[in-house]
Amino acid sequence: AQSVAQPEDQVNVAEGNPLTVKCTYSVSGNPYLFWYVQYPNRGLQFLLKYITGDNLVKGSYGFEAEFNKSQTSFHLKKPSALVSDSALYFCAVRDGAGANNLFFGTGTRLTVIP
Amino acid sequence: DGGITQSPKYLFRKEGQNVTLSCEQNLNHDAMYWYRQDPGQGLRLIYYSQIVNDFQKGDIAEGYSVSREKKESFPLTVTSAQKNPTAFYLCASSMPLSGYGYTFGSGTRLTIV
């Protein structure tokens, strides 16, 4: 069975400080991992994904995520937060063993404080 | 440009009426999905379709119905049997291969008055 956990409902960070949004996962096969961002009253926008290769993945808007197989984690990071980064962030996982659905975490609301 | 379009953006209906939300994609994706999002909550899967003329119930299918007569279209009907239909509805599409993520529409906010 697949599952995703985002342990923090809310993350607050000061503008200019580094930010981390946490995600852990569970799948049977190799994980295919994704991060999405949602702004108010909008759909989810793709940020980045890990399929294979380098554990550090770079994505849109200066975000990056690190795949850690031993800790089954895929935390989203950014070196310097902007107020405009304030949004709802979703982690998702797909089991690489076959064609099946994405499983989404419950989301983490990031607030960047000016 | 390829994309996925949901319409309308805002929808108001009286209690007891059925209402249909539109979702169209021109990405040539095989799979399409409907999610419901309530304030402060994550995404809950209503229905999904991996191929034309076939669809499966998700976690909260009761009170909803769908059809998939064309690859491009996956309309969702919210029936009067849905006890609390006021929510934000998101449609998504994908190729049913593990390396693909989903492309989302911009959502429809349904309010029952």
Coordinates of C-alpha atoms in Angstrom, one line a residue:
Chain A
A1 CA 0.0 0.0 0.0
Q2 CA 1.1 3.5 -0.7
S3 CA 0.9 6.4 1.7
V4 CA 2.3 9.9 2.2
A5 CA 2.7 11.8 5.5
Q6 CA 3.2 15.5 5.8
P7 CA 3.7 15.8 9.6
E8 CA 3.2 19.6 9.8
D9 CA -0.1 21.2 9.0
Q10 CA 1.5 24.7 9.2
V11 CA 5.1 26.0 8.7
N12 CA 6.0 29.6 9.5
V13 CA 9.3 31.1 8.4
A14 CA 10.7 34.6 8.2
E15 CA 11.4 36.1 4.8
G16 CA 15.0 35.4 3.7
N17 CA 15.4 32.4 6.0
P18 CA 15.7 28.9 4.6
L19 CA 12.5 26.8 4.6
T20 CA 11.8 23.1 4.8
V21 CA 8.5 21.3 4.3
K22 CA 8.6 17.7 5.4
C23 CA 7.3 14.6 3.6
T24 CA 7.7 10.9 4.3
Y25 CA 6.3 8.1 2.1
S26 CA 5.6 4.4 2.0
V27 CA 5.5 2.3 -1.2
S28 CA 6.1 -1.3 -2.2
G29 CA 8.3 -0.7 -5.2
N30 CA 10.5 2.2 -6.2
P31 CA 9.0 5.6 -5.3
Y32 CA 8.2 8.3 -7.8
L33 CA 7.8 11.4 -5.7
F34 CA 6.3 14.8 -6.5
W35 CA 5.7 18.2 -4.9
Y36 CA 2.9 20.5 -5.9
V37 CA 1.9 24.0 -4.8
Q38 CA -1.6 25.5 -4.5
Y39 CA -2.4 29.2 -4.3
P40 CA -5.8 30.3 -3.0
N41 CA -8.7 29.2 -5.3
R42 CA -6.4 27.7 -7.8
G43 CA -5.5 24.2 -8.9
L44 CA -2.3 22.5 -8.0
Q45 CA 0.9 23.4 -9.8
F46 CA 3.8 21.0 -10.4
L47 CA 7.0 22.0 -8.6
L48 CA 9.4 19.1 -9.0
K49 CA 9.7 15.3 -9.1
Y50 CA 12.1 12.5 -8.3
I51 CA 12.0 9.5 -10.6
T52 CA 15.6 8.3 -10.5
G53 CA 19.2 9.7 -10.5
D54 CA 20.5 12.4 -8.3
N55 CA 19.0 12.5 -4.9
L56 CA 18.8 16.3 -5.0
V57 CA 16.2 17.5 -7.4
K58 CA 15.8 21.1 -8.5
G59 CA 12.4 22.5 -9.5
S60 CA 10.5 25.7 -10.2
Y61 CA 10.8 29.0 -8.3
G62 CA 14.1 28.0 -6.7
F63 CA 12.7 25.0 -4.8
E64 CA 14.6 21.8 -4.4
A65 CA 13.9 18.5 -2.7
E66 CA 16.2 15.8 -1.4
F67 CA 15.3 12.1 -1.8
N68 CA 16.5 10.0 1.2
K69 CA 15.8 6.3 0.6
S70 CA 16.9 5.2 4.1
Q71 CA 14.7 7.7 5.8
T72 CA 11.9 7.3 3.2
S73 CA 11.7 11.1 3.0
F74 CA 11.4 13.7 0.3
H75 CA 11.6 17.1 2.0
L76 CA 11.0 20.3 0.1
K77 CA 13.6 23.1 0.6
K78 CA 14.4 26.6 -0.4
P79 CA 17.5 28.5 0.7
S80 CA 15.8 31.9 1.1
A81 CA 12.0 32.2 1.5
L82 CA 9.9 34.9 -0.2
V83 CA 6.6 36.2 0.9
S84 CA 5.2 35.0 -2.4
D85 CA 6.1 31.4 -1.4
S86 CA 3.2 31.5 1.0
A87 CA 0.8 28.7 -0.2
L88 CA -0.3 25.2 0.4
Y89 CA 2.2 22.5 -0.5
F90 CA 1.4 18.9 -1.3
C91 CA 3.7 15.9 -1.5
A92 CA 2.6 12.9 -3.6
V93 CA 4.0 9.4 -4.3
R94 CA 3.4 6.9 -7.1
D95 CA 4.6 3.3 -6.9
G96 CA 7.1 2.7 -9.7
A97 CA 6.0 -0.9 -10.0
G98 CA 3.0 -0.2 -12.2
A99 CA 0.5 2.2 -13.6
N100 CA -1.5 3.4 -10.7
N101 CA -2.7 6.5 -9.0
L102 CA -0.8 9.3 -7.2
F103 CA -1.3 9.4 -3.4
F104 CA -1.3 12.8 -1.9
G105 CA -0.3 14.0 1.5
T106 CA -2.7 16.2 3.5
G107 CA -0.9 19.4 2.7
T108 CA 1.3 21.8 4.6
R109 CA 0.4 25.5 4.7
L110 CA 3.6 27.6 4.4
T111 CA 3.5 31.2 5.7
V112 CA 6.4 33.4 5.0
I113 CA 6.5 36.4 7.4
P114 CA 7.8 39.7 6.1
Chain B
D1 CA -1.3 25.5 -25.5
G2 CA -2.2 22.2 -24.0
G3 CA -4.0 22.2 -20.8
I4 CA -7.0 21.1 -18.7
T5 CA -10.0 23.4 -18.4
Q6 CA -12.6 23.3 -15.7
S7 CA -15.8 25.3 -16.0
P8 CA -17.4 27.2 -14.5
K9 CA -15.0 28.7 -11.9
Y10 CA -17.9 29.5 -9.5
L11 CA -21.2 27.7 -9.4
F12 CA -24.2 28.3 -7.2
R13 CA -27.1 25.9 -7.0
K14 CA -30.2 25.4 -4.8
E15 CA -30.3 22.5 -2.5
G16 CA -31.8 19.4 -4.1
Q17 CA -30.7 20.2 -7.6
N18 CA -28.2 18.1 -9.6
V19 CA -25.3 20.0 -11.0
T20 CA -22.6 19.0 -13.6
L21 CA -19.1 20.3 -13.5
S22 CA -17.1 20.3 -16.7
C23 CA -13.6 19.1 -17.2
E24 CA -11.9 19.1 -20.6
Q25 CA -8.2 18.3 -21.5
N26 CA -6.3 18.6 -24.8
L27 CA -3.1 16.9 -23.5
N28 CA -4.0 13.5 -25.0
H29 CA -3.9 12.0 -21.5
D30 CA -5.5 8.7 -20.9
A31 CA -6.3 9.1 -17.2
M32 CA -8.6 11.7 -15.6
Y33 CA -9.5 12.3 -11.9
W34 CA -11.9 14.2 -9.8
Y35 CA -11.0 15.5 -6.3
R36 CA -12.8 17.3 -3.6
Q37 CA -11.1 19.8 -1.4
D38 CA -12.7 21.3 1.7
P39 CA -11.3 24.2 3.7
G40 CA -8.1 23.4 5.5
Q41 CA -8.2 19.8 4.2
G42 CA -6.3 17.8 1.6
L43 CA -7.5 16.2 -1.6
R44 CA -10.1 13.4 -1.5
L45 CA -10.5 11.3 -4.6
I46 CA -14.1 11.1 -5.9
Y47 CA -13.8 9.1 -9.2
Y48 CA -11.1 8.3 -11.7
S49 CA -10.9 7.0 -15.2
Q50 CA -7.9 5.3 -16.7
I51 CA -9.4 4.9 -20.2
V52 CA -12.5 5.9 -22.2
N53 CA -15.8 4.2 -21.2
D54 CA -14.3 3.0 -17.9
F55 CA -14.2 4.7 -14.5
Q56 CA -13.7 3.7 -10.9
K57 CA -15.0 4.9 -7.6
G58 CA -12.6 6.7 -5.4
D59 CA -12.7 7.2 -1.6
I60 CA -15.8 9.4 -1.5
A61 CA -18.0 8.5 -4.6
E62 CA -21.3 8.5 -2.8
G63 CA -23.6 11.2 -4.2
Y64 CA -21.5 11.7 -7.3
S65 CA -21.6 10.3 -10.8
V66 CA -19.3 10.6 -13.8
S67 CA -19.1 9.6 -17.5
R68 CA -16.1 9.1 -19.8
E69 CA -17.5 9.0 -23.4
K70 CA -14.6 10.9 -24.9
K71 CA -10.9 10.9 -24.0
E72 CA -10.9 14.7 -23.6
S73 CA -13.9 15.0 -21.3
F74 CA -14.7 13.8 -17.8
P75 CA -17.8 15.6 -16.4
L76 CA -18.8 15.2 -12.8
T77 CA -22.4 15.3 -11.6
V78 CA -23.1 16.3 -8.0
T79 CA -26.4 14.7 -7.2
S80 CA -29.0 15.7 -4.6
A81 CA -27.9 12.6 -2.7
Q82 CA -24.6 14.3 -1.8
K83 CA -25.3 15.5 1.7
N84 CA -22.7 18.3 1.8
P85 CA -21.7 19.3 -1.7
T86 CA -20.3 22.8 -1.0
A87 CA -16.6 22.4 -1.7
F88 CA -13.8 23.2 -4.2
Y89 CA -13.6 20.5 -6.9
L90 CA -10.4 19.8 -8.8
C91 CA -10.0 17.8 -12.0
A92 CA -6.7 16.3 -13.1
S93 CA -5.3 14.3 -15.9
S94 CA -2.3 12.1 -16.5
M95 CA -0.7 9.4 -18.5
P96 CA -1.1 6.1 -16.5
L97 CA 2.7 5.6 -16.2
S98 CA 4.6 5.9 -13.0
G99 CA 6.9 8.7 -14.2
Y100 CA 4.1 11.1 -14.9
G101 CA 2.5 13.4 -12.4
Y102 CA -0.9 15.0 -12.7
T103 CA -1.9 18.1 -14.5
F104 CA -4.6 20.0 -12.6
G105 CA -7.4 22.3 -13.7
S106 CA -8.0 25.6 -11.9
G107 CA -10.9 24.2 -10.0
T108 CA -14.7 24.9 -9.6
R109 CA -16.0 26.2 -6.4
L110 CA -19.5 24.9 -5.8
T111 CA -21.8 26.6 -3.3
I112 CA -25.2 25.2 -2.4
V113 CA -27.6 28.0 -1.4

